[in-house]
Every structure is written in structure tokens, then in C-alpha cells.
PDB file of C-alpha atoms and ligand atoms in Angstrom:
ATOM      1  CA  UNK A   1       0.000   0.000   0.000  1.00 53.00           C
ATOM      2  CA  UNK A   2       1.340   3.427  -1.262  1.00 56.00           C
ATOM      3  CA  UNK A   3       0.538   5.992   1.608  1.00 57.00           C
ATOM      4  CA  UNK A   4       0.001   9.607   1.059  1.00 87.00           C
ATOM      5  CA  UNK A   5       1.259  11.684   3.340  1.00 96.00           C
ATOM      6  CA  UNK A   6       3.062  14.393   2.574  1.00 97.00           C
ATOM      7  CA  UNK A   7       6.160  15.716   5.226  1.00 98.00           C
ATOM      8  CA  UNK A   8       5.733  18.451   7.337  1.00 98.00           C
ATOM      9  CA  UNK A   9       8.289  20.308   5.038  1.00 98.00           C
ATOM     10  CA  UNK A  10       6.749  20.240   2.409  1.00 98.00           C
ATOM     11  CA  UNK A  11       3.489  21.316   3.399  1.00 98.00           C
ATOM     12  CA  UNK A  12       5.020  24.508   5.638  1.00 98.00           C
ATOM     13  CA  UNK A  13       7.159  25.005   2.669  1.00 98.00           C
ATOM     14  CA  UNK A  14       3.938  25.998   1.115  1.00 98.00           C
ATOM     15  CA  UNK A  15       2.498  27.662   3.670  1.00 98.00           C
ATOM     16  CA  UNK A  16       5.552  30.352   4.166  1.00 98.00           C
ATOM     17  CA  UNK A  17       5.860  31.287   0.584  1.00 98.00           C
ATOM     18  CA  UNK A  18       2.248  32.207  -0.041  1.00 98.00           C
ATOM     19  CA  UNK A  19       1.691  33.628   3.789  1.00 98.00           C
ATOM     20  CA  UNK A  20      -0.767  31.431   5.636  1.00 98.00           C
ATOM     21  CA  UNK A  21      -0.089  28.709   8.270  1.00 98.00           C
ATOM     22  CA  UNK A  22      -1.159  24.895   8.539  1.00 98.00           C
ATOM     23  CA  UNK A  23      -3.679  24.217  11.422  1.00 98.00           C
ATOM     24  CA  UNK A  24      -1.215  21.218  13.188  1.00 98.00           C
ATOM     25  CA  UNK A  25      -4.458  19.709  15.649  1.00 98.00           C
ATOM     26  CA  UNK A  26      -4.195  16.716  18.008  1.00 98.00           C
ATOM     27  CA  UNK A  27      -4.848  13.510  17.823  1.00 98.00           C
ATOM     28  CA  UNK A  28      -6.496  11.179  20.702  1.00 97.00           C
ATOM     29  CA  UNK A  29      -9.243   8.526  18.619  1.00 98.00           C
ATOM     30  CA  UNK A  30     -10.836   7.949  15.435  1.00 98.00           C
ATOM     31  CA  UNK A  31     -13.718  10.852  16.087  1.00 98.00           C
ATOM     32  CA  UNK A  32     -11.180  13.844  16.207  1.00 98.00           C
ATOM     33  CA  UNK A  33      -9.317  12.461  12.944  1.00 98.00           C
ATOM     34  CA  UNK A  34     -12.922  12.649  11.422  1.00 98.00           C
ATOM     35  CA  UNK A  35     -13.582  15.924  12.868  1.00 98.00           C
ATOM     36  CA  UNK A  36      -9.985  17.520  11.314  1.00 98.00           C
ATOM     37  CA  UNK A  37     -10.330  15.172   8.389  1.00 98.00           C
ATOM     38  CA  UNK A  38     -14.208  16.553   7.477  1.00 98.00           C
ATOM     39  CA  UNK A  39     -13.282  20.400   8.645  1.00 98.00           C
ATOM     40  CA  UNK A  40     -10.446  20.320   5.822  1.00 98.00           C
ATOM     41  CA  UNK A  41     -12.216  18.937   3.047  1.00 98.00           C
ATOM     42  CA  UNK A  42     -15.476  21.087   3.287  1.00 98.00           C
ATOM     43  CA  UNK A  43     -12.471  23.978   3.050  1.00 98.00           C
ATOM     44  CA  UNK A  44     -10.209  22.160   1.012  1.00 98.00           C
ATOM     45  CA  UNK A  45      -7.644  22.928   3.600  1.00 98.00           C
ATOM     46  CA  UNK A  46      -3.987  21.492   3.856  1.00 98.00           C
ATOM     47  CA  UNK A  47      -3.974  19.931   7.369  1.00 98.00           C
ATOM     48  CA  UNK A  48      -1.187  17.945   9.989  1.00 98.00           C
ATOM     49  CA  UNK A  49      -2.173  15.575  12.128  1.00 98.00           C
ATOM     50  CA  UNK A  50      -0.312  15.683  15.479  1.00 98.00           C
ATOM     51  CA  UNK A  51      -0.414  13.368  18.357  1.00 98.00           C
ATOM     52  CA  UNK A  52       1.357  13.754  21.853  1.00 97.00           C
ATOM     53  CA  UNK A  53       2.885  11.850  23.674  1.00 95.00           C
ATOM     54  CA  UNK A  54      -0.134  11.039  26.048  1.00 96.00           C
ATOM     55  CA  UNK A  55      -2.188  10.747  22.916  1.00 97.00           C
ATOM     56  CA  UNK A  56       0.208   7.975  21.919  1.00 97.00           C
ATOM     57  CA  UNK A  57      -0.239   6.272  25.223  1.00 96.00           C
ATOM     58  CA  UNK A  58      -3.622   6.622  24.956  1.00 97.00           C
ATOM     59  CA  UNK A  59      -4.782   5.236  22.088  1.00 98.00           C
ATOM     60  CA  UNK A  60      -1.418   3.519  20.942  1.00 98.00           C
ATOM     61  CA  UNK A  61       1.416   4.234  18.098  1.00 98.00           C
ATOM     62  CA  UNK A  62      -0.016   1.121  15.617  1.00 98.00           C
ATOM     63  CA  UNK A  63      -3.632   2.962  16.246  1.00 98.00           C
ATOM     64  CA  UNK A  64      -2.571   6.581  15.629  1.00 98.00           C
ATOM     65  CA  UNK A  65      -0.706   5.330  12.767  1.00 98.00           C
ATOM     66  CA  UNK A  66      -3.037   3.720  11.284  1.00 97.00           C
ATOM     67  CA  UNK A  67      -6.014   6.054  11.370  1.00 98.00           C
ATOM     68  CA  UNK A  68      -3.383   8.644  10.095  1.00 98.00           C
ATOM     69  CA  UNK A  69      -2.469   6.814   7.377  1.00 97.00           C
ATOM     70  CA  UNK A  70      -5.989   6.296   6.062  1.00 97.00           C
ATOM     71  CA  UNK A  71      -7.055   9.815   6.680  1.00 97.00           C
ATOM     72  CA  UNK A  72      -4.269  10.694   4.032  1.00 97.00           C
ATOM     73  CA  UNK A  73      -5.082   8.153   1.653  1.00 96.00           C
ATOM     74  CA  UNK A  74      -9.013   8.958   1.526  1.00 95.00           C
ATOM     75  CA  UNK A  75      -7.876  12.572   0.926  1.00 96.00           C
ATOM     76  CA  UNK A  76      -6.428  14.351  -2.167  1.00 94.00           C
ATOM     77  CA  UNK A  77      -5.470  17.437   0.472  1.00 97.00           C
ATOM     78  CA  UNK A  78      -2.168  17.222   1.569  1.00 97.00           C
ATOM     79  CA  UNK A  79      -2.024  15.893   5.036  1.00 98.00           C
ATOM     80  CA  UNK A  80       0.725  14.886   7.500  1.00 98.00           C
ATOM     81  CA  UNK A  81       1.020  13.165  10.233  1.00 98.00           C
ATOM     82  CA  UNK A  82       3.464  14.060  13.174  1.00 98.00           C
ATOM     83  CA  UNK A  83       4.873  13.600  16.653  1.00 98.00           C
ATOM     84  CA  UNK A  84       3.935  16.498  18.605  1.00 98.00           C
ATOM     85  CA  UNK A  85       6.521  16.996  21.808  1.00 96.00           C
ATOM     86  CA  UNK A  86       8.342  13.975  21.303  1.00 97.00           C
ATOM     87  CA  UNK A  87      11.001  14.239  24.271  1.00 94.00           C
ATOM     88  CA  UNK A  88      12.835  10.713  23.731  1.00 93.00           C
ATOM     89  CA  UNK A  89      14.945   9.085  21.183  1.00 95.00           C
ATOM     90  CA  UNK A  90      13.529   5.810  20.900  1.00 95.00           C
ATOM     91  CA  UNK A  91      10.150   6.978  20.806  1.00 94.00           C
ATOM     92  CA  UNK A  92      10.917   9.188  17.773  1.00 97.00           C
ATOM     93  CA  UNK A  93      11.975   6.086  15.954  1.00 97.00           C
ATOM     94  CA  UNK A  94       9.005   4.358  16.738  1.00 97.00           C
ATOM     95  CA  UNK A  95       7.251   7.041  15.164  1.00 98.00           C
ATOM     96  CA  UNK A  96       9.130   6.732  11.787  1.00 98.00           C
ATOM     97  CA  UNK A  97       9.213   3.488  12.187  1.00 98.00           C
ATOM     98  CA  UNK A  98       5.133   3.334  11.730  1.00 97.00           C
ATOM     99  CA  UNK A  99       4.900   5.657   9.240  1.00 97.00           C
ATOM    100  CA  UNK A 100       5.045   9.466  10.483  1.00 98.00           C
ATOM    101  CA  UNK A 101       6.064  11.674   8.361  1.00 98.00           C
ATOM    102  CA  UNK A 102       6.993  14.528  10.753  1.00 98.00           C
ATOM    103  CA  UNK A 103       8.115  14.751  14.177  1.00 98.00           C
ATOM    104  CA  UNK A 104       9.080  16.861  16.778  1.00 98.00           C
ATOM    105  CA  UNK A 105      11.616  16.195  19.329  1.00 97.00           C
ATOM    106  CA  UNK A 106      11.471  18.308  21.838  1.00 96.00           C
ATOM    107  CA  UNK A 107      14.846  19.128  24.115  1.00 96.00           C
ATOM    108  CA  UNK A 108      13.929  22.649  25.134  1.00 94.00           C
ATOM    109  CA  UNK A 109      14.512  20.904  28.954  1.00 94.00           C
ATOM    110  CA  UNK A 110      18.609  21.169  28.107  1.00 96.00           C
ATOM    111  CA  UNK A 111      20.729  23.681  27.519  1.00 96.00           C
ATOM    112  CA  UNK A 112      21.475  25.544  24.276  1.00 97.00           C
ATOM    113  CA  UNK A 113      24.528  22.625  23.531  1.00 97.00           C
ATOM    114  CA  UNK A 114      22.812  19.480  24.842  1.00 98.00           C
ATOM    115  CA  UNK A 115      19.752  20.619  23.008  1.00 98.00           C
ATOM    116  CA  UNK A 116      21.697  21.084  19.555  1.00 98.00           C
ATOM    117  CA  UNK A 117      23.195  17.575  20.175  1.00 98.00           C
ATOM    118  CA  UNK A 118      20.066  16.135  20.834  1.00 97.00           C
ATOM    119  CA  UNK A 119      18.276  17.478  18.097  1.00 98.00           C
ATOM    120  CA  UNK A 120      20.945  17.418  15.825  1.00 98.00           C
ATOM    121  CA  UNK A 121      20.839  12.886  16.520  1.00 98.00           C
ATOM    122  CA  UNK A 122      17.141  12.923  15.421  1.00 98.00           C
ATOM    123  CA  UNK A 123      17.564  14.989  12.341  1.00 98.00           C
ATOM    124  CA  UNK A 124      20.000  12.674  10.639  1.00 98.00           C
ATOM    125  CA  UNK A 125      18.040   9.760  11.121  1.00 97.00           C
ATOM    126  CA  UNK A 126      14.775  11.016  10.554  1.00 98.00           C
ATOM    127  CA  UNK A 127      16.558  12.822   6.912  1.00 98.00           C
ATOM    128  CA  UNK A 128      17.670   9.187   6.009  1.00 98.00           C
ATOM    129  CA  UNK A 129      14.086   7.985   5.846  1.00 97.00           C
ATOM    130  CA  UNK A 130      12.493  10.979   4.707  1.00 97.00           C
ATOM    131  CA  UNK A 131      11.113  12.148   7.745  1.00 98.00           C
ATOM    132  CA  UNK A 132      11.320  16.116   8.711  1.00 98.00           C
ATOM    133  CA  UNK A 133      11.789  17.519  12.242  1.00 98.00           C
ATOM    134  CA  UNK A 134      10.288  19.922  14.151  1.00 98.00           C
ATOM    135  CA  UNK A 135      12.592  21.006  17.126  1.00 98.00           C
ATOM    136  CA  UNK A 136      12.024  23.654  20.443  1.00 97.00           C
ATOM    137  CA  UNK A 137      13.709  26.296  21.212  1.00 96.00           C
ATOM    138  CA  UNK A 138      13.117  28.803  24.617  1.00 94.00           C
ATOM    139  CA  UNK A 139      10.592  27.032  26.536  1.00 89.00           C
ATOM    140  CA  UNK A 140       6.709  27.140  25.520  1.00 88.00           C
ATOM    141  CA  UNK A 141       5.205  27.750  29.164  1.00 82.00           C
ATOM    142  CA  UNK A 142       1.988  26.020  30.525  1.00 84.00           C
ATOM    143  CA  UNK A 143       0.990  22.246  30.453  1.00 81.00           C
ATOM    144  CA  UNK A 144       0.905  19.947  27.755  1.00 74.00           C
ATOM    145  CA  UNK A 145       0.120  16.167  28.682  1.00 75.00           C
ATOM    146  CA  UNK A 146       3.158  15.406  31.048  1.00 72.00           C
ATOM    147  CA  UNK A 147       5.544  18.623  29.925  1.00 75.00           C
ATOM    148  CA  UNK A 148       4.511  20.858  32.320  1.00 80.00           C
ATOM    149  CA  UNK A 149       6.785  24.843  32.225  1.00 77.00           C
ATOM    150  CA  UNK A 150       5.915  26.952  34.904  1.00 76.00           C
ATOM    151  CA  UNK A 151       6.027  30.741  34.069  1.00 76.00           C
ATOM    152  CA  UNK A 152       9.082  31.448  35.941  1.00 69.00           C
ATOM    153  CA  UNK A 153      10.809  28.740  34.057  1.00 71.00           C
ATOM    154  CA  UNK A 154       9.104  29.898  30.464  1.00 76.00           C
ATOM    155  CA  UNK A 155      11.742  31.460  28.721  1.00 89.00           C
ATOM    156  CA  UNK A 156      11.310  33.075  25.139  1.00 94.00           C
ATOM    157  CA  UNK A 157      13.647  32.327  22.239  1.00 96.00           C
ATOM    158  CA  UNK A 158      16.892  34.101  21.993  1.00 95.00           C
ATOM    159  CA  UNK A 159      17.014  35.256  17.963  1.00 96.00           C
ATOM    160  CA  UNK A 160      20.995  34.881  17.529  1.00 97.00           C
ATOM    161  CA  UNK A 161      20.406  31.341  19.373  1.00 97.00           C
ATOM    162  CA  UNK A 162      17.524  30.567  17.062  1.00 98.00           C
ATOM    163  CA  UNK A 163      20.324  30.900  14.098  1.00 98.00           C
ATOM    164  CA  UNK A 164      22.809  29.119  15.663  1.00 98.00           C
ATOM    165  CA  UNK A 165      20.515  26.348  16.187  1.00 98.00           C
ATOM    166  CA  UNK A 166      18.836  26.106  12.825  1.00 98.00           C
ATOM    167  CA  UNK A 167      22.220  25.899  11.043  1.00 98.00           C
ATOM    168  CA  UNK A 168      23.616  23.525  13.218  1.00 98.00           C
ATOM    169  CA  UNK A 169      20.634  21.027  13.924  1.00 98.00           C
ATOM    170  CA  UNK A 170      19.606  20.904  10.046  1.00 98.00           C
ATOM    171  CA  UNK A 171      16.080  21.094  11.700  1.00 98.00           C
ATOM    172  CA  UNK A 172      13.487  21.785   9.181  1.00 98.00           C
ATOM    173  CA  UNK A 173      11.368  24.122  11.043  1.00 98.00           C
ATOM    174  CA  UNK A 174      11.444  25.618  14.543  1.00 98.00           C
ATOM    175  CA  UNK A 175       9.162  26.434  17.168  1.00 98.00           C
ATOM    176  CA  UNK A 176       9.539  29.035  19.073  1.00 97.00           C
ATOM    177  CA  UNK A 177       8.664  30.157  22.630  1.00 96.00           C
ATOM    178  CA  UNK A 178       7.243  34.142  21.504  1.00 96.00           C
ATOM    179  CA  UNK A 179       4.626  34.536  24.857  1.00 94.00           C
ATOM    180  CA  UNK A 180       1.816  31.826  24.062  1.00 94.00           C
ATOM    181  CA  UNK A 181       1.614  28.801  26.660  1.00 91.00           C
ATOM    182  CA  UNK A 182      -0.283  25.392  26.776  1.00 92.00           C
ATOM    183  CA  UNK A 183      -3.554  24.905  28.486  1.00 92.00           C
ATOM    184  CA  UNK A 184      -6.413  27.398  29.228  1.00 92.00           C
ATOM    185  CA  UNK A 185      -5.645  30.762  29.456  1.00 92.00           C
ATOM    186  CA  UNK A 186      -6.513  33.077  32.698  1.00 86.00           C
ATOM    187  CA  UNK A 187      -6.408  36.196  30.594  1.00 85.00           C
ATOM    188  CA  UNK A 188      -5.225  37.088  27.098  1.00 85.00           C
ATOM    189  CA  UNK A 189      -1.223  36.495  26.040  1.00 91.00           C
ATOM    190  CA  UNK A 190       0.910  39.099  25.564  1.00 92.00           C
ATOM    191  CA  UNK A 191       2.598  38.163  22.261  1.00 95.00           C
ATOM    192  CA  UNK A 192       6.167  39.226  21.429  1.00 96.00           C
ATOM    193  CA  UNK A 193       5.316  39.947  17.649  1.00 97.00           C
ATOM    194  CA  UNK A 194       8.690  41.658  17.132  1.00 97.00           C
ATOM    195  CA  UNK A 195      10.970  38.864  17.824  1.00 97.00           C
ATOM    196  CA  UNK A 196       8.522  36.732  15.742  1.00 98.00           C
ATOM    197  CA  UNK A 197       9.829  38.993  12.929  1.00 98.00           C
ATOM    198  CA  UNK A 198      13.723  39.044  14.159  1.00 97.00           C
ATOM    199  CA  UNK A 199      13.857  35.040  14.353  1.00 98.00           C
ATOM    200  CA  UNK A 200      12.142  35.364  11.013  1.00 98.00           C
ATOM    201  CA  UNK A 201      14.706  37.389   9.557  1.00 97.00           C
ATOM    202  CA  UNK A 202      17.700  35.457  11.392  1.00 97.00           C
ATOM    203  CA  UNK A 203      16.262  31.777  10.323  1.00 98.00           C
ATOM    204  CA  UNK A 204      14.581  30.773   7.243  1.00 96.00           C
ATOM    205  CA  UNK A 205      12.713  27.724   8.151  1.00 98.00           C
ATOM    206  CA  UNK A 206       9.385  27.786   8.745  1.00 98.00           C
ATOM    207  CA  UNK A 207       8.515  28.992  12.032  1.00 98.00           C
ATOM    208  CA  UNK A 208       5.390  26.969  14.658  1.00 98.00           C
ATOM    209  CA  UNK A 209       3.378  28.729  17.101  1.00 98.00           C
ATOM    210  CA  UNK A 210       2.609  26.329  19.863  1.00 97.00           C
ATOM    211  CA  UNK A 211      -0.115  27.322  23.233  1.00 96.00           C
ATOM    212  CA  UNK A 212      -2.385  28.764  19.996  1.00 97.00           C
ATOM    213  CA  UNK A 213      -5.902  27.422  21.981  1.00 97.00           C
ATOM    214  CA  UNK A 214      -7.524  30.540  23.519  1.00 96.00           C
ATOM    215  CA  UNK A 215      -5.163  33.282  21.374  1.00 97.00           C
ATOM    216  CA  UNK A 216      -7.492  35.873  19.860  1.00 97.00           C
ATOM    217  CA  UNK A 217      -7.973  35.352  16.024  1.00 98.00           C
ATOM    218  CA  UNK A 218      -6.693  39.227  15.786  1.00 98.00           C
ATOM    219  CA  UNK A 219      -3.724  37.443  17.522  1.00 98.00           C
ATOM    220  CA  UNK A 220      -3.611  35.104  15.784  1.00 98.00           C
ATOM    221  CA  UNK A 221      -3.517  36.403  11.888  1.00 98.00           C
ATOM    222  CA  UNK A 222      -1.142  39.081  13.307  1.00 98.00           C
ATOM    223  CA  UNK A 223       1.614  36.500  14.467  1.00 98.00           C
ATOM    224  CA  UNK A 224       0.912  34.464  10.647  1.00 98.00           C
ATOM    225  CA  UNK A 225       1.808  38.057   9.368  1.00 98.00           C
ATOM    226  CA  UNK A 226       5.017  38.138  10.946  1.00 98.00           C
ATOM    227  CA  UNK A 227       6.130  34.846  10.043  1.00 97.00           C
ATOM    228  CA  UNK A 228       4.113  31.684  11.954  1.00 98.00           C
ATOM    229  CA  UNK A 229       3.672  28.855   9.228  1.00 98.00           C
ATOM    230  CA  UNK A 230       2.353  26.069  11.417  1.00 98.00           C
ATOM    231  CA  UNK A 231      -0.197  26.499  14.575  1.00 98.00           C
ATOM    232  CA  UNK A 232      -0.815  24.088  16.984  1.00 98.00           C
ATOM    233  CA  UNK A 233      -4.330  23.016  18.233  1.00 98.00           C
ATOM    234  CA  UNK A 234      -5.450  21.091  21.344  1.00 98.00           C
ATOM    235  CA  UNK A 235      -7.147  22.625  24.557  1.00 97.00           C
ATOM    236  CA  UNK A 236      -9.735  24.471  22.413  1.00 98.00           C
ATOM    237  CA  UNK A 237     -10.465  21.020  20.566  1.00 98.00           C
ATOM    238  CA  UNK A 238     -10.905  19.409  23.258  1.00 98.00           C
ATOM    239  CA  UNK A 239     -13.271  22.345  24.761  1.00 98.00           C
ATOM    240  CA  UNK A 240     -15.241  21.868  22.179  1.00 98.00           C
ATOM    241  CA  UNK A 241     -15.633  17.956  22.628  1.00 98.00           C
ATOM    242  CA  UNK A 242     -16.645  18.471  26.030  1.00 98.00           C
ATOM    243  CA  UNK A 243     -18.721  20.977  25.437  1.00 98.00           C
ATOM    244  CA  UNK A 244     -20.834  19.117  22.982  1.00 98.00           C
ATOM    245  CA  UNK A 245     -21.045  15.704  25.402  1.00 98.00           C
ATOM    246  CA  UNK A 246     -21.884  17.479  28.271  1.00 98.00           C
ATOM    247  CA  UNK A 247     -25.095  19.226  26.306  1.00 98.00           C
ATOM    248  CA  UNK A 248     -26.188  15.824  24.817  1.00 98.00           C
ATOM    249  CA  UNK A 249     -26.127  13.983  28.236  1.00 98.00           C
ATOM    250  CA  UNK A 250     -27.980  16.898  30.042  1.00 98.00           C
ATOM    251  CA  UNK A 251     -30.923  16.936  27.055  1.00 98.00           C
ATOM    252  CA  UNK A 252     -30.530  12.799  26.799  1.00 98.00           C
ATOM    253  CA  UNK A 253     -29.675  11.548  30.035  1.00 98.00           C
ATOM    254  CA  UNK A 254     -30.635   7.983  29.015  1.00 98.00           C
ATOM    255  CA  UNK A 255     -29.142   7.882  26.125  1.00 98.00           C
ATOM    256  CA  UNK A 256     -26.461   5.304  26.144  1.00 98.00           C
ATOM    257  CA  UNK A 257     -25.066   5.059  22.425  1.00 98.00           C
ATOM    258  CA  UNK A 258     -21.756   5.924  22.068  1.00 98.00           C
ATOM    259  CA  UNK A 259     -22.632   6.520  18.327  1.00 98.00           C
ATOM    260  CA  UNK A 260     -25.417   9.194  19.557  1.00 98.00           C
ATOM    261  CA  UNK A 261     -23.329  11.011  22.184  1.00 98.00           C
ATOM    262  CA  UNK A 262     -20.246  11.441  19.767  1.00 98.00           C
ATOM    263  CA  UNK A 263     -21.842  12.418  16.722  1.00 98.00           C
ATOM    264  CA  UNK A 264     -22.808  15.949  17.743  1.00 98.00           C
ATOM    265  CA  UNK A 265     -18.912  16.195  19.779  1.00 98.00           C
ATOM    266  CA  UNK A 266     -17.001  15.207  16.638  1.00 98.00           C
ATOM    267  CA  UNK A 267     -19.593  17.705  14.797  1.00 98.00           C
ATOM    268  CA  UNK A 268     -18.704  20.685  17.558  1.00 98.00           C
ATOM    269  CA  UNK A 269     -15.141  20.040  16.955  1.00 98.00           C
ATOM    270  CA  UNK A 270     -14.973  20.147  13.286  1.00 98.00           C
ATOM    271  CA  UNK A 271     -16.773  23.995  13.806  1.00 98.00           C
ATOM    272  CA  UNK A 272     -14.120  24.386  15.682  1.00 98.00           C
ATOM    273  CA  UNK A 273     -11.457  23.390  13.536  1.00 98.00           C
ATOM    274  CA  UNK A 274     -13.089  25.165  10.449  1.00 98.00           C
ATOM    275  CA  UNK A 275     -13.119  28.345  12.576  1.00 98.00           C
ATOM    276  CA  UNK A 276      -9.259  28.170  13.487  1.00 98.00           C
ATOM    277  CA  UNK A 277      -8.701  27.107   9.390  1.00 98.00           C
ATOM    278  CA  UNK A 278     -10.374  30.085   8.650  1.00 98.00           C
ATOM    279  CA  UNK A 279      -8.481  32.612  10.436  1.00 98.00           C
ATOM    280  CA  UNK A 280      -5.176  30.672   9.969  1.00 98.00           C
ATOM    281  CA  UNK A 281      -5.603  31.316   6.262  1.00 98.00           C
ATOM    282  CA  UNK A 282      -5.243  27.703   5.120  1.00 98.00           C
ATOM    283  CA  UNK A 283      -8.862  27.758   2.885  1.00 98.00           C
ATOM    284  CA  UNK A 284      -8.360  26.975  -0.737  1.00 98.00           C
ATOM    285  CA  UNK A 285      -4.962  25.936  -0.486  1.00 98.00           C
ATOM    286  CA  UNK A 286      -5.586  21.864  -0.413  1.00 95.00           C
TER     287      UNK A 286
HETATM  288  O1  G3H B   1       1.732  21.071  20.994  1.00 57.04           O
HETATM  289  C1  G3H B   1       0.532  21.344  21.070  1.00 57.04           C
HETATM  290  C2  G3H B   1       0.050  22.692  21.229  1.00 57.04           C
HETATM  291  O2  G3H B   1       1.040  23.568  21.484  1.00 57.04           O
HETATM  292  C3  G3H B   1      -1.303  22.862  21.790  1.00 57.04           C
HETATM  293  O3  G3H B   1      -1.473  23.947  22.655  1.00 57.04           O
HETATM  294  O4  G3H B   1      -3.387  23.082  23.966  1.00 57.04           O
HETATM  295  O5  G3H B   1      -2.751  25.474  24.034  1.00 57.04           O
HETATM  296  O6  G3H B   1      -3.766  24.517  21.997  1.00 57.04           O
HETATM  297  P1  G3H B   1      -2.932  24.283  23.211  1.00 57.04           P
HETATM  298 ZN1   ZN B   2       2.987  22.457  22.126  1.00 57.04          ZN
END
């Protein structure tokens, strides 16, 4: 079987030349591959699936995989499929080794040399087979799964580090740590839209926004105009899934199909998804 997904590369590759980002949304079961999966092709949007590690644990590598795979080849959008936050070496390879075509290792936890080594071990492999790499650098506050930076320990990336880094990891694109965080918000971020546009002009890979879930969409389209390519999705996904459930049980508290409880969460999320596609600027270019 001949599977179609595209690398990461390829698709940010697109994405920075003609100004718009990819919506990069995570992964936990069949339902929110559907929801991302339906959301891009009524906007004929390009579109990475990303799971986490906890989303790996969850539902399991062979599953994630799988469903990945299939959402790719049912679709003539480009789609890819990618490790989000991967923090270990051998799970990386497990990843390649069933089929991602992106991943992220993430070794914002070392310093500036142990994190260039690190990701500079996972870039060579992963080029050998194809694969493209995401990396960290500065440290995305907030929690995400198991990764959890408090805001004392957040620290935003340093521009002439971001260079150094790029050139000597060979990483394909590069997420940086601008003022977003993971999780819920109390408040609105204050985004650091200037060095945005200094790592943009020091680096020329593209550049992820990560803690996106609860940013403004004025926010939002103004950090794609200095430079974000890819934009990652979770909390507000899964918002919207609970959202959904929680209204169907209270207006059909005996209902017990899973078919009949899901169907209006995976529809809730998809809204949502179309709604972040929408402002990301990814519409029409599938
Ligand atoms: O890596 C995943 C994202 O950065 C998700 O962040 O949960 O704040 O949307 P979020
Ligand atoms: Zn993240």
C-alpha cells in the first residue's frame, strides 16, 4: 500500500511562501481524525495531524498510525502526520518506524549545547528515511500532557540562538517560545510579535506557534503576518468535545449510544477546527 502523506516540510514550505499557516491539531481517537479530516475537506484545507505523547499512550502508536495513514489516503489534500513533543529518542523512531512523516523532538529541557546535540541525533536519522523535524527552542510555558513549564521557568527564544541552532541542527522548522503557553488561558497572552519577525529574519525555516488554543484570532492572523507557518491546536479542541457531550447527556440523560453522544462532539469540533482554518488562512490551499 502506497501511503500519502506528505512531510511536514513540504506542506510549511507551502504555507511560508504564499503567507498562511497549517492548522497542526491533536490527535487522541478515530472521532477527532474525522472531525480535522471533514473540517479540511469542506475547506479544502492542507492539514497535519499531530499526536502527543499522552495521545500515543492513549490510544497507541499502531492505532494513531493507522487512522493517520488512512485519513491521508481517503484525501487528495495534503495531510501529514506528526509527533507532537516527542522528548525521547527511541520513541521518535518508533514514530518513523510506523509511518510518520513529521516529528518533533522536543529538548527545550537542556541547555542551548545538549539541546543542539540532541536534536541534531534525530535529524540525521529522521533525513535518512524521509522524515522532517520539528525542534524547540526557549521554553513554551503552561501544560501539555506530562511537559509541564511553569512561568518562571518559560523562557522566550533568543534570535541569535535561534540561528545558531537552525544551522547547526539541520532542523526543518522551529518552534519558538514568543509569549503563548499550553492549556487554558486566565487572561489574554501578551505576544512578542517583534521577535517573531527578528527570528524570522535570522532563520529561514518555517517557524510553529505552539499554546495557539484561547489566542485571539486578531492574535492570531497578526503572528501568521510576521512569520508563523504552522499552529498548533489542542485545549480548544478538546473544549469543544466536552462541550458538545456534556449538552447531549444533560438533554438525553438515558441515552447510552456511544454513536449518539459522539456524533454531535465530533460535529462541535470540526466547527471548531473550520473556525481556526479560517483565520489561519489555510482555505483553498488543499
Ligand atoms: O503542541 C501542542 C500545542 O502547542 C497545543 O497547545 O493546547 O494550548 O492549543 P494548546
Ligand atoms: Zn505544544
Amino acid at each position: 500500500m502506497i501511503y500519502l502523506l506528505m512531510t511536514g516540510k513540504e506542506l510549511l514550505l507551502h504555507a511560508q511562501k504564499n503567507k498562511y499557516a497549517v492548522g497542526a491539531f491533536n490527535v487522541n481517537n478515530m472521532e477527532i481524525i474525522q472531525a480535522i479530516m471533514g473540517a479540511a475537506e469542506e475547506l479544502n484545507s492542507p492539514v497535519i495531524l499531530q499526536a502527543s505523547q499522552g495521545g500515543l499512550k492513549y490510544a497507541g502508536v499502531e492505532y494513531i498510525a493507522a487512522l493517520g495513514k488512512l485519513a491521508a489516503n481517503s484525501s487528495k489534500l495534503p495531510v501529514a502526520l506528526h509527533l507532537d513533543h516527542g522528548t525521547d529518542f527511541e520513541q521518535v523512531m518508533q514514530c518513523i518506524r510506523h509511518g510518520f512523516s513529521s516529528v518533533m523532538i522536543d529538548g527545550s529541557r537542556f541547555p542551548l549545547e545538549e539541546n543542539i546535540a540532541f536534536t541534531k541525533r534525530v535529524v540525521e536519522i529522521a533525513h535518512m528515511v524521509g522524515v522532517t523535524v520539528e525542534a524547540e527552542l526557549g521554553k513554551i510555558g503552561g501544560t501539555e500532557d506530562h511537559i509541564t513549564v511553569s512561568e518562571k521557568d518559560a523562557t522566550f527564544t533568543n534570535p541569535v540562538e535561534a540561528k545558531r541552532f537552525v544551522e547547526e541542527t539541520g532542523v526543518d522548522y522551529l518552534a519558538i517560545a514568543v509569549g503563548t503557553a499550553h492549556g487554558v488561558y486566565q487572561g489574554e497572552p501578551k505576544i512578542d510579535y517583534d521577535r517573531i519577525k527578528k527570528i524570522r529574519n535570522t532563520v529561514d525555516v518555517p517557524l510553529v506557534l505552539h499554546g495557539s488554543s484561547g489566542v485571539s484570532e486578531e492574535s492570531l492572523k497578526k503572528a501568521v503576518e510576521c512569520g508563523i507557518c504552522k499552529i498548533n491546536i489542542d485545549t480548544d479542541i478538546r473544549a469543544s468535545f466536552a462541550r458538545a457531550v456534556k449538552e447531549y447527556i444533560k438533554e438525553n440523560p438515558d441515552q447510552i449510544d456511544p454513536r449518539k453522544i459522539l456524533k454531535p462532539a465530533t460535529e462541535s469540533m470540526k466547527k471548531t477546527i473550520m473556525e481556526k482554518m479560517k483565520i489561519f488562512g489555510s482555505v483553498n490551499k488543499g
